[in-house]
């Protein structure tokens, strides 16, 4: 039961904690929030001993994006997706590429008002087969995600999480109940990077990936934003690919995308194309079947090839799809199954 007070909706996933504090149990940060204070993500706040979310019903604006922009290359390729986020974020990435949204407090932005029904109606109006919870991390507005995705499912519209995967083990069961697909940022493959550059922890994200693979039907792909001299060494890429192969298998698409200097990391150059290509070659040589480069123009690095007969199946450039020869989830040439939702 949700209690509406002014612009806030009572949150799920919390419990009373010492004196007048609240323990938020939505993500592994487990903020202990004093009276009148927000948690780290800003949009979850303690008022009179209850936790409220100011994100519920307050998107920061809508866009119609290609699904390839999420990026998802094996989920309804060539279709558009209604996309939105809210203010705030539960990570503190120094290199955030969306910081004007994720670091904003709700009162600093012109957020709009939209009920879950409004959001689904908007998707119907623009005829998008899916809705993406994106731009900031949708984990923090999980209550809103659940209510929208439930109605969307009833209307045969799919739901997509674009997330860092930093979410509590119990809360994720509810947040992902009606979710069809996800792109999970695996931001690096060292705890040192996670701790210093994102203020979160690698193992929690790996745990979410294993859970998605073993306990859900959610189609998911992985993105690693490569930052020069931070997380792009061949050794780290090998370790990441080795972990993926051992824990998730060889058919989860992996995207290596280019960083540009932003927010608190402006002392770095943009990622050169050769670093993306080198990383893709490493992944492919180790046995990852579908590996892509992103945020650059590279038709070769963005094409889906049949892992069996090597035929080019989906040709792309940046977010544009030029041809799609997958027939009912199979290669048109040899009939091999191509993993994904087509
Ligand atoms: S969801 Fe927000 S308030 Fe809750 S623990 Fe995570 S960062 Fe803190």
mmCIF file of C-alpha atoms and ligand atoms in Angstrom:
data_model
loop_
_atom_site.group_PDB
_atom_site.id
_atom_site.type_symbol
_atom_site.label_atom_id
_atom_site.label_comp_id
_atom_site.label_asym_id
_atom_site.label_seq_id
_atom_site.Cartn_x
_atom_site.Cartn_y
_atom_site.Cartn_z
ATOM 1 C CA UNK A 1 0.000 0.000 0.000
ATOM 2 C CA UNK A 2 1.544 3.288 -1.070
ATOM 3 C CA UNK A 3 0.974 6.447 0.968
ATOM 4 C CA UNK A 4 1.087 9.672 -1.045
ATOM 5 C CA UNK A 5 2.292 12.772 0.839
ATOM 6 C CA UNK A 6 2.829 15.904 -1.219
ATOM 7 C CA UNK A 7 5.427 14.972 -3.834
ATOM 8 C CA UNK A 8 6.580 11.860 -2.014
ATOM 9 C CA UNK A 9 5.459 8.271 -2.013
ATOM 10 C CA UNK A 10 6.185 5.935 0.887
ATOM 11 C CA UNK A 11 9.044 3.642 -0.032
ATOM 12 C CA UNK A 12 9.448 -0.124 0.218
ATOM 13 C CA UNK A 13 12.617 -1.813 1.534
ATOM 14 C CA UNK A 14 13.449 -0.098 4.827
ATOM 15 C CA UNK A 15 13.324 -0.707 8.550
ATOM 16 C CA UNK A 16 13.678 1.437 11.678
ATOM 17 C CA UNK A 17 17.248 1.789 12.916
ATOM 18 C CA UNK A 18 18.592 3.230 16.184
ATOM 19 C CA UNK A 19 16.849 6.278 17.605
ATOM 20 C CA UNK A 20 15.224 8.230 14.776
ATOM 21 C CA UNK A 21 17.160 6.653 11.916
ATOM 22 C CA UNK A 22 15.999 4.425 9.072
ATOM 23 C CA UNK A 23 17.966 1.653 7.403
ATOM 24 C CA UNK A 24 17.323 1.581 3.647
ATOM 25 C CA UNK A 25 17.654 -1.998 2.381
ATOM 26 C CA UNK A 26 17.227 -1.373 -1.345
ATOM 27 C CA UNK A 27 20.894 -1.419 -2.302
ATOM 28 C CA UNK A 28 24.107 -2.706 -0.705
ATOM 29 C CA UNK A 29 24.984 0.783 0.481
ATOM 30 C CA UNK A 30 22.403 0.262 3.280
ATOM 31 C CA UNK A 31 22.205 3.943 4.177
ATOM 32 C CA UNK A 32 21.295 4.819 7.735
ATOM 33 C CA UNK A 33 19.202 7.913 7.227
ATOM 34 C CA UNK A 34 18.444 10.466 9.938
ATOM 35 C CA UNK A 35 15.200 12.429 10.288
ATOM 36 C CA UNK A 36 14.743 14.888 7.406
ATOM 37 C CA UNK A 37 17.780 13.515 5.585
ATOM 38 C CA UNK A 38 18.202 11.824 2.202
ATOM 39 C CA UNK A 39 20.180 8.673 1.541
ATOM 40 C CA UNK A 40 23.244 8.659 -0.724
ATOM 41 C CA UNK A 41 21.014 8.530 -3.837
ATOM 42 C CA UNK A 42 19.164 11.631 -2.636
ATOM 43 C CA UNK A 43 15.668 10.583 -3.755
ATOM 44 C CA UNK A 44 14.976 8.348 -0.735
ATOM 45 C CA UNK A 45 14.330 10.418 2.368
ATOM 46 C CA UNK A 46 13.396 9.965 6.022
ATOM 47 C CA UNK A 47 10.385 12.024 7.059
ATOM 48 C CA UNK A 48 8.803 11.480 10.469
ATOM 49 C CA UNK A 49 10.263 8.003 10.782
ATOM 50 C CA UNK A 50 9.172 6.714 7.388
ATOM 51 C CA UNK A 51 11.179 6.334 4.198
ATOM 52 C CA UNK A 52 9.787 8.159 1.163
ATOM 53 C CA UNK A 53 10.798 8.198 -2.475
ATOM 54 C CA UNK A 54 10.645 11.502 -4.311
ATOM 55 C CA UNK A 55 11.420 9.721 -7.585
ATOM 56 C CA UNK A 56 8.073 7.936 -7.807
ATOM 57 C CA UNK A 57 5.973 9.656 -10.479
ATOM 58 C CA UNK A 58 8.685 12.228 -11.210
ATOM 59 C CA UNK A 59 10.681 11.360 -14.319
ATOM 60 C CA UNK A 60 13.160 13.951 -15.508
ATOM 61 C CA UNK A 61 11.842 13.757 -19.061
ATOM 62 C CA UNK A 62 11.179 11.225 -21.788
ATOM 63 C CA UNK A 63 12.957 10.318 -25.009
ATOM 64 C CA UNK A 64 12.383 7.815 -27.777
ATOM 65 C CA UNK A 65 15.686 6.018 -28.295
ATOM 66 C CA UNK A 66 16.824 3.169 -30.491
ATOM 67 C CA UNK A 67 17.092 0.025 -28.350
ATOM 68 C CA UNK A 68 20.718 -0.193 -29.560
ATOM 69 C CA UNK A 69 21.466 2.930 -27.499
ATOM 70 C CA UNK A 70 20.847 1.115 -24.178
ATOM 71 C CA UNK A 71 22.898 -0.793 -25.532
ATOM 72 C CA UNK A 72 20.959 -3.970 -26.320
ATOM 73 C CA UNK A 73 21.873 -5.672 -29.582
ATOM 74 C CA UNK A 74 19.986 -8.948 -29.108
ATOM 75 C CA UNK A 75 16.655 -7.605 -27.849
ATOM 76 C CA UNK A 76 14.091 -6.512 -30.451
ATOM 77 C CA UNK A 77 16.822 -5.065 -32.728
ATOM 78 C CA UNK A 78 15.890 -2.043 -34.799
ATOM 79 C CA UNK A 79 12.984 -1.028 -32.538
ATOM 80 C CA UNK A 80 12.523 2.127 -30.501
ATOM 81 C CA UNK A 81 12.161 2.323 -26.738
ATOM 82 C CA UNK A 82 10.500 4.932 -24.541
ATOM 83 C CA UNK A 83 13.262 5.981 -22.143
ATOM 84 C CA UNK A 84 13.340 7.939 -18.916
ATOM 85 C CA UNK A 85 15.116 8.297 -15.590
ATOM 86 C CA UNK A 86 14.730 10.331 -12.424
ATOM 87 C CA UNK A 87 17.124 12.445 -10.397
ATOM 88 C CA UNK A 88 19.719 10.795 -8.171
ATOM 89 C CA UNK A 89 21.897 7.687 -8.256
ATOM 90 C CA UNK A 90 23.134 5.061 -5.802
ATOM 91 C CA UNK A 91 26.647 5.029 -7.242
ATOM 92 C CA UNK A 92 29.127 7.892 -7.203
ATOM 93 C CA UNK A 93 31.026 7.329 -10.447
ATOM 94 C CA UNK A 94 33.645 10.013 -10.901
ATOM 95 C CA UNK A 95 33.462 9.453 -14.661
ATOM 96 C CA UNK A 96 29.637 9.586 -14.876
ATOM 97 C CA UNK A 97 28.591 10.165 -18.488
ATOM 98 C CA UNK A 98 25.073 11.279 -17.446
ATOM 99 C CA UNK A 99 25.917 13.384 -14.429
ATOM 100 C CA UNK A 100 23.534 16.267 -15.073
ATOM 101 C CA UNK A 101 20.700 13.817 -14.341
ATOM 102 C CA UNK A 102 22.235 11.369 -11.907
ATOM 103 C CA UNK A 103 23.813 13.977 -9.654
ATOM 104 C CA UNK A 104 20.791 16.261 -9.666
ATOM 105 C CA UNK A 105 18.518 16.729 -6.735
ATOM 106 C CA UNK A 106 14.897 16.627 -7.744
ATOM 107 C CA UNK A 107 14.242 20.268 -6.951
ATOM 108 C CA UNK A 108 17.102 21.294 -9.226
ATOM 109 C CA UNK A 109 15.550 19.768 -12.286
ATOM 110 C CA UNK A 110 12.384 20.343 -14.216
ATOM 111 C CA UNK A 111 11.005 16.916 -13.484
ATOM 112 C CA UNK A 112 7.633 16.099 -14.960
ATOM 113 C CA UNK A 113 4.785 14.253 -13.296
ATOM 114 C CA UNK A 114 3.681 10.909 -14.685
ATOM 115 C CA UNK A 115 1.688 8.110 -13.102
ATOM 116 C CA UNK A 116 2.603 4.535 -14.101
ATOM 117 C CA UNK A 117 -0.486 4.548 -16.334
ATOM 118 C CA UNK A 118 0.724 7.783 -17.981
ATOM 119 C CA UNK A 119 4.090 6.185 -18.803
ATOM 120 C CA UNK A 120 2.494 3.124 -20.387
ATOM 121 C CA UNK A 121 0.068 5.322 -22.338
ATOM 122 C CA UNK A 122 3.037 7.307 -23.655
ATOM 123 C CA UNK A 123 4.653 4.107 -24.918
ATOM 124 C CA UNK A 124 1.379 3.191 -26.620
ATOM 125 C CA UNK A 125 1.055 6.666 -28.124
ATOM 126 C CA UNK A 126 4.530 6.448 -29.672
ATOM 127 C CA UNK A 127 4.118 2.772 -30.484
ATOM 128 C CA UNK A 128 7.311 1.636 -28.750
ATOM 129 C CA UNK A 129 7.352 -2.083 -27.937
ATOM 130 C CA UNK A 130 9.357 -1.444 -24.763
ATOM 131 C CA UNK A 131 10.034 1.030 -21.964
ATOM 132 C CA UNK A 132 13.556 1.597 -20.604
ATOM 133 C CA UNK A 133 14.316 2.682 -17.038
ATOM 134 C CA UNK A 134 17.626 4.388 -17.707
ATOM 135 C CA UNK A 135 19.836 7.536 -17.585
ATOM 136 C CA UNK A 136 20.310 7.303 -13.813
ATOM 137 C CA UNK A 137 20.175 3.919 -12.034
ATOM 138 C CA UNK A 138 16.568 2.648 -11.892
ATOM 139 C CA UNK A 139 17.347 0.587 -8.805
ATOM 140 C CA UNK A 140 16.693 3.695 -6.717
ATOM 141 C CA UNK A 141 13.176 4.172 -8.084
ATOM 142 C CA UNK A 142 12.325 0.486 -7.836
ATOM 143 C CA UNK A 143 8.755 1.074 -6.583
ATOM 144 C CA UNK A 144 7.962 3.109 -9.712
ATOM 145 C CA UNK A 145 9.636 0.469 -11.937
ATOM 146 C CA UNK A 146 7.481 -2.289 -10.454
ATOM 147 C CA UNK A 147 4.217 -0.402 -10.916
ATOM 148 C CA UNK A 148 5.001 0.664 -14.491
ATOM 149 C CA UNK A 149 6.379 -2.698 -15.619
ATOM 150 C CA UNK A 150 3.375 -4.563 -14.196
ATOM 151 C CA UNK A 151 0.918 -2.451 -16.190
ATOM 152 C CA UNK A 152 3.207 -2.547 -19.235
ATOM 153 C CA UNK A 153 3.244 -6.342 -19.157
ATOM 154 C CA UNK A 154 -0.557 -6.396 -19.107
ATOM 155 C CA UNK A 155 -0.457 -4.195 -22.226
ATOM 156 C CA UNK A 156 2.139 -6.396 -23.944
ATOM 157 C CA UNK A 157 4.888 -3.765 -23.638
ATOM 158 C CA UNK A 158 8.280 -4.970 -22.466
ATOM 159 C CA UNK A 159 10.450 -3.399 -19.763
ATOM 160 C CA UNK A 160 14.204 -2.802 -19.804
ATOM 161 C CA UNK A 161 16.520 -1.954 -16.901
ATOM 162 C CA UNK A 162 19.763 -0.093 -17.689
ATOM 163 C CA UNK A 163 21.618 -0.499 -14.450
ATOM 164 C CA UNK A 164 24.858 -0.946 -12.564
ATOM 165 C CA UNK A 165 23.365 -4.006 -10.865
ATOM 166 C CA UNK A 166 24.085 -2.662 -7.374
ATOM 167 C CA UNK A 167 20.946 -3.907 -5.651
ATOM 168 C CA UNK A 168 20.055 -5.892 -2.544
ATOM 169 C CA UNK A 169 19.415 -9.639 -2.942
ATOM 170 C CA UNK A 170 15.835 -9.482 -1.596
ATOM 171 C CA UNK A 171 14.808 -6.213 -3.226
ATOM 172 C CA UNK A 172 15.907 -7.358 -6.682
ATOM 173 C CA UNK A 173 13.385 -10.192 -6.644
ATOM 174 C CA UNK A 174 10.600 -7.605 -6.526
ATOM 175 C CA UNK A 175 12.158 -4.934 -8.744
ATOM 176 C CA UNK A 176 12.805 -7.417 -11.578
ATOM 177 C CA UNK A 177 9.490 -9.279 -11.308
ATOM 178 C CA UNK A 178 8.076 -7.814 -14.555
ATOM 179 C CA UNK A 179 11.377 -6.958 -16.272
ATOM 180 C CA UNK A 180 12.124 -8.506 -19.666
ATOM 181 C CA UNK A 181 15.653 -7.288 -20.386
ATOM 182 C CA UNK A 182 18.578 -5.502 -18.794
ATOM 183 C CA UNK A 183 21.875 -3.989 -19.694
ATOM 184 C CA UNK A 184 24.184 -4.243 -16.719
ATOM 185 C CA UNK A 185 27.264 -2.056 -16.479
ATOM 186 C CA UNK A 186 30.238 -4.081 -15.350
ATOM 187 C CA UNK A 187 32.312 -0.991 -14.773
ATOM 188 C CA UNK A 188 35.664 -2.700 -14.347
ATOM 189 C CA UNK A 189 37.028 -5.954 -13.048
ATOM 190 C CA UNK A 190 38.907 -4.850 -9.946
ATOM 191 C CA UNK A 191 37.575 -3.990 -6.491
ATOM 192 C CA UNK A 192 40.092 -1.134 -6.392
ATOM 193 C CA UNK A 193 38.405 0.581 -9.340
ATOM 194 C CA UNK A 194 34.912 -0.058 -8.003
ATOM 195 C CA UNK A 195 35.741 1.315 -4.583
ATOM 196 C CA UNK A 196 37.750 4.341 -5.672
ATOM 197 C CA UNK A 197 35.901 5.390 -8.807
ATOM 198 C CA UNK A 198 32.288 4.369 -8.127
ATOM 199 C CA UNK A 199 32.009 4.098 -4.315
ATOM 200 C CA UNK A 200 30.496 0.639 -4.708
ATOM 201 C CA UNK A 201 31.734 -2.954 -4.756
ATOM 202 C CA UNK A 202 32.493 -5.390 -7.555
ATOM 203 C CA UNK A 203 31.245 -8.536 -5.830
ATOM 204 C CA UNK A 204 27.720 -7.180 -5.371
ATOM 205 C CA UNK A 205 27.482 -6.554 -9.112
ATOM 206 C CA UNK A 206 28.871 -9.999 -9.973
ATOM 207 C CA UNK A 207 26.301 -11.511 -7.629
ATOM 208 C CA UNK A 208 23.482 -9.732 -9.486
ATOM 209 C CA UNK A 209 24.795 -11.015 -12.830
ATOM 210 C CA UNK A 210 24.867 -14.607 -11.571
ATOM 211 C CA UNK A 211 21.380 -14.189 -10.136
ATOM 212 C CA UNK A 212 20.049 -12.835 -13.426
ATOM 213 C CA UNK A 213 21.564 -15.795 -15.254
ATOM 214 C CA UNK A 214 20.521 -18.554 -12.859
ATOM 215 C CA UNK A 215 17.297 -17.366 -11.280
ATOM 216 C CA UNK A 216 15.468 -15.206 -13.819
ATOM 217 C CA UNK A 217 14.290 -15.213 -17.424
ATOM 218 C CA UNK A 218 15.546 -11.671 -17.961
ATOM 219 C CA UNK A 219 17.543 -11.289 -21.170
ATOM 220 C CA UNK A 220 20.664 -9.328 -20.311
ATOM 221 C CA UNK A 221 23.773 -7.915 -21.903
ATOM 222 C CA UNK A 222 26.879 -6.455 -20.271
ATOM 223 C CA UNK A 223 28.604 -3.132 -20.926
ATOM 224 C CA UNK A 224 32.085 -2.103 -19.847
ATOM 225 C CA UNK A 225 33.005 1.541 -20.431
ATOM 226 C CA UNK A 226 36.749 1.453 -21.042
ATOM 227 C CA UNK A 227 38.676 4.337 -19.483
ATOM 228 C CA UNK A 228 42.309 4.824 -20.545
ATOM 229 C CA UNK A 229 44.755 3.460 -17.943
ATOM 230 C CA UNK A 230 41.958 2.792 -15.442
ATOM 231 C CA UNK A 231 40.254 -0.447 -16.487
ATOM 232 C CA UNK A 232 41.435 -1.159 -20.038
ATOM 233 C CA UNK A 233 44.538 -3.331 -19.592
ATOM 234 C CA UNK A 234 44.582 -6.592 -21.563
ATOM 235 C CA UNK A 235 45.038 -8.466 -18.289
ATOM 236 C CA UNK A 236 41.900 -6.953 -16.755
ATOM 237 C CA UNK A 237 39.884 -7.613 -19.924
ATOM 238 C CA UNK A 238 41.070 -11.242 -19.864
ATOM 239 C CA UNK A 239 40.039 -11.589 -16.212
ATOM 240 C CA UNK A 240 36.611 -10.138 -16.955
ATOM 241 C CA UNK A 241 36.050 -12.423 -19.948
ATOM 242 C CA UNK A 242 37.289 -15.440 -18.022
ATOM 243 C CA UNK A 243 34.790 -14.730 -15.229
ATOM 244 C CA UNK A 244 31.940 -14.236 -17.708
ATOM 245 C CA UNK A 245 32.729 -17.491 -19.508
ATOM 246 C CA UNK A 246 32.929 -19.468 -16.264
ATOM 247 C CA UNK A 247 29.862 -17.960 -14.600
ATOM 248 C CA UNK A 248 27.528 -16.781 -17.350
ATOM 249 C CA UNK A 249 28.556 -18.777 -20.416
ATOM 250 C CA UNK A 250 29.646 -17.697 -23.883
ATOM 251 C CA UNK A 251 26.397 -16.247 -25.251
ATOM 252 C CA UNK A 252 25.857 -13.094 -23.159
ATOM 253 C CA UNK A 253 26.607 -10.131 -25.452
ATOM 254 C CA UNK A 254 29.460 -7.974 -24.186
ATOM 255 C CA UNK A 255 29.833 -4.307 -25.165
ATOM 256 C CA UNK A 256 33.075 -2.356 -24.828
ATOM 257 C CA UNK A 257 32.201 1.330 -25.081
ATOM 258 C CA UNK A 258 34.262 4.495 -25.356
ATOM 259 C CA UNK A 259 34.605 6.941 -22.480
ATOM 260 C CA UNK A 260 34.671 10.700 -22.983
ATOM 261 C CA UNK A 261 36.065 13.092 -20.340
ATOM 262 C CA UNK A 262 33.215 14.206 -18.071
ATOM 263 C CA UNK A 263 32.149 15.147 -14.535
ATOM 264 C CA UNK A 264 35.074 14.549 -12.152
ATOM 265 C CA UNK A 265 37.257 12.761 -14.679
ATOM 266 C CA UNK A 266 38.240 15.400 -17.193
ATOM 267 C CA UNK A 267 41.977 14.705 -17.082
ATOM 268 C CA UNK A 268 41.699 11.667 -19.374
ATOM 269 C CA UNK A 269 41.577 11.383 -23.146
ATOM 270 C CA UNK A 270 38.627 9.736 -24.856
ATOM 271 C CA UNK A 271 39.099 6.002 -25.343
ATOM 272 C CA UNK A 272 40.886 5.323 -28.649
ATOM 273 C CA UNK A 273 39.189 2.946 -31.092
ATOM 274 C CA UNK A 274 42.218 0.661 -31.022
ATOM 275 C CA UNK A 275 41.660 -0.040 -27.295
ATOM 276 C CA UNK A 276 38.051 -1.049 -27.958
ATOM 277 C CA UNK A 277 39.082 -3.254 -30.862
ATOM 278 C CA UNK A 278 41.921 -4.868 -28.899
ATOM 279 C CA UNK A 279 39.532 -5.702 -26.085
ATOM 280 C CA UNK A 280 36.972 -7.133 -28.523
ATOM 281 C CA UNK A 281 39.663 -9.319 -30.089
ATOM 282 C CA UNK A 282 40.660 -10.622 -26.650
ATOM 283 C CA UNK A 283 37.027 -11.453 -25.807
ATOM 284 C CA UNK A 284 36.464 -13.215 -29.129
ATOM 285 C CA UNK A 285 39.710 -15.168 -28.915
ATOM 286 C CA UNK A 286 38.686 -16.420 -25.467
ATOM 287 C CA UNK A 287 35.339 -17.667 -26.761
ATOM 288 C CA UNK A 288 32.810 -14.875 -26.131
ATOM 289 C CA UNK A 289 30.426 -15.277 -29.062
ATOM 290 C CA UNK A 290 28.964 -11.784 -29.266
ATOM 291 C CA UNK A 291 31.224 -8.836 -28.533
ATOM 292 C CA UNK A 292 30.620 -5.282 -29.696
ATOM 293 C CA UNK A 293 32.291 -1.878 -29.567
ATOM 294 C CA UNK A 294 30.255 1.255 -28.848
ATOM 295 C CA UNK A 295 30.254 5.059 -28.827
ATOM 296 C CA UNK A 296 32.315 5.033 -32.039
ATOM 297 C CA UNK A 297 31.489 4.390 -35.695
ATOM 298 C CA UNK A 298 32.611 0.844 -36.476
ATOM 299 C CA UNK A 299 30.391 -1.273 -38.696
ATOM 300 C CA UNK A 300 32.574 -4.356 -38.258
ATOM 301 C CA UNK A 301 32.634 -4.056 -34.454
ATOM 302 C CA UNK A 302 28.879 -3.503 -34.307
ATOM 303 C CA UNK A 303 27.747 -6.308 -36.616
ATOM 304 C CA UNK A 304 26.260 -9.530 -35.246
ATOM 305 C CA UNK A 305 27.895 -12.565 -36.839
ATOM 306 C CA UNK A 306 26.594 -16.115 -36.680
ATOM 307 C CA UNK A 307 28.915 -17.935 -34.274
ATOM 308 C CA UNK A 308 28.528 -21.121 -36.340
ATOM 309 C CA UNK A 309 28.868 -20.129 -40.016
ATOM 310 C CA UNK A 310 30.256 -16.571 -39.478
ATOM 311 C CA UNK A 311 27.621 -15.014 -41.745
ATOM 312 C CA UNK A 312 26.893 -11.321 -41.015
ATOM 313 C CA UNK A 313 23.377 -11.303 -39.559
ATOM 314 C CA UNK A 314 22.652 -7.816 -38.213
ATOM 315 C CA UNK A 315 24.614 -4.939 -39.720
ATOM 316 C CA UNK A 316 24.780 -1.768 -37.637
ATOM 317 C CA UNK A 317 26.596 1.522 -37.499
ATOM 318 C CA UNK A 318 26.476 3.310 -34.139
ATOM 319 C CA UNK A 319 22.787 2.880 -33.200
ATOM 320 C CA UNK A 320 21.432 2.342 -36.722
ATOM 321 C CA UNK A 321 20.436 -1.120 -37.957
ATOM 322 C CA UNK A 322 20.927 -1.543 -41.716
ATOM 323 C CA UNK A 323 19.886 -5.152 -42.174
ATOM 324 C CA UNK A 324 18.659 -8.035 -40.049
ATOM 325 C CA UNK A 325 18.838 -11.560 -41.440
ATOM 326 C CA UNK A 326 17.880 -13.412 -38.264
ATOM 327 C CA UNK A 327 14.789 -15.541 -38.938
ATOM 328 C CA UNK A 328 12.785 -16.574 -35.873
ATOM 329 C CA UNK A 329 15.854 -16.441 -33.672
ATOM 330 C CA UNK A 330 18.030 -18.440 -36.072
ATOM 331 C CA UNK A 331 20.743 -17.729 -38.616
ATOM 332 C CA UNK A 332 19.125 -17.451 -42.071
ATOM 333 C CA UNK A 333 22.082 -19.317 -43.573
ATOM 334 C CA UNK A 334 22.857 -22.299 -41.330
ATOM 335 C CA UNK A 335 19.939 -22.338 -38.883
ATOM 336 C CA UNK A 336 22.089 -21.919 -35.746
ATOM 337 C CA UNK A 337 20.196 -20.440 -32.766
ATOM 338 C CA UNK A 338 21.163 -16.828 -32.029
ATOM 339 C CA UNK A 339 20.672 -16.070 -28.354
ATOM 340 C CA UNK A 340 18.386 -13.164 -27.608
ATOM 341 C CA UNK A 341 14.819 -11.908 -28.067
ATOM 342 C CA UNK A 342 14.168 -11.413 -31.786
HETATM 343 S S1 LIG B 1 18.856 2.994 -2.452
HETATM 344 FE FE1 LIG B 1 19.655 5.049 -1.940
HETATM 345 S S2 LIG B 1 19.078 5.395 0.204
HETATM 346 FE FE2 LIG B 1 18.832 3.188 -0.211
HETATM 347 S S3 LIG B 1 20.773 2.272 0.449
HETATM 348 FE FE3 LIG B 1 20.965 2.679 -1.743
HETATM 349 S S4 LIG B 1 21.895 4.735 -1.898
HETATM 350 FE FE4 LIG B 1 21.137 4.490 0.215
#
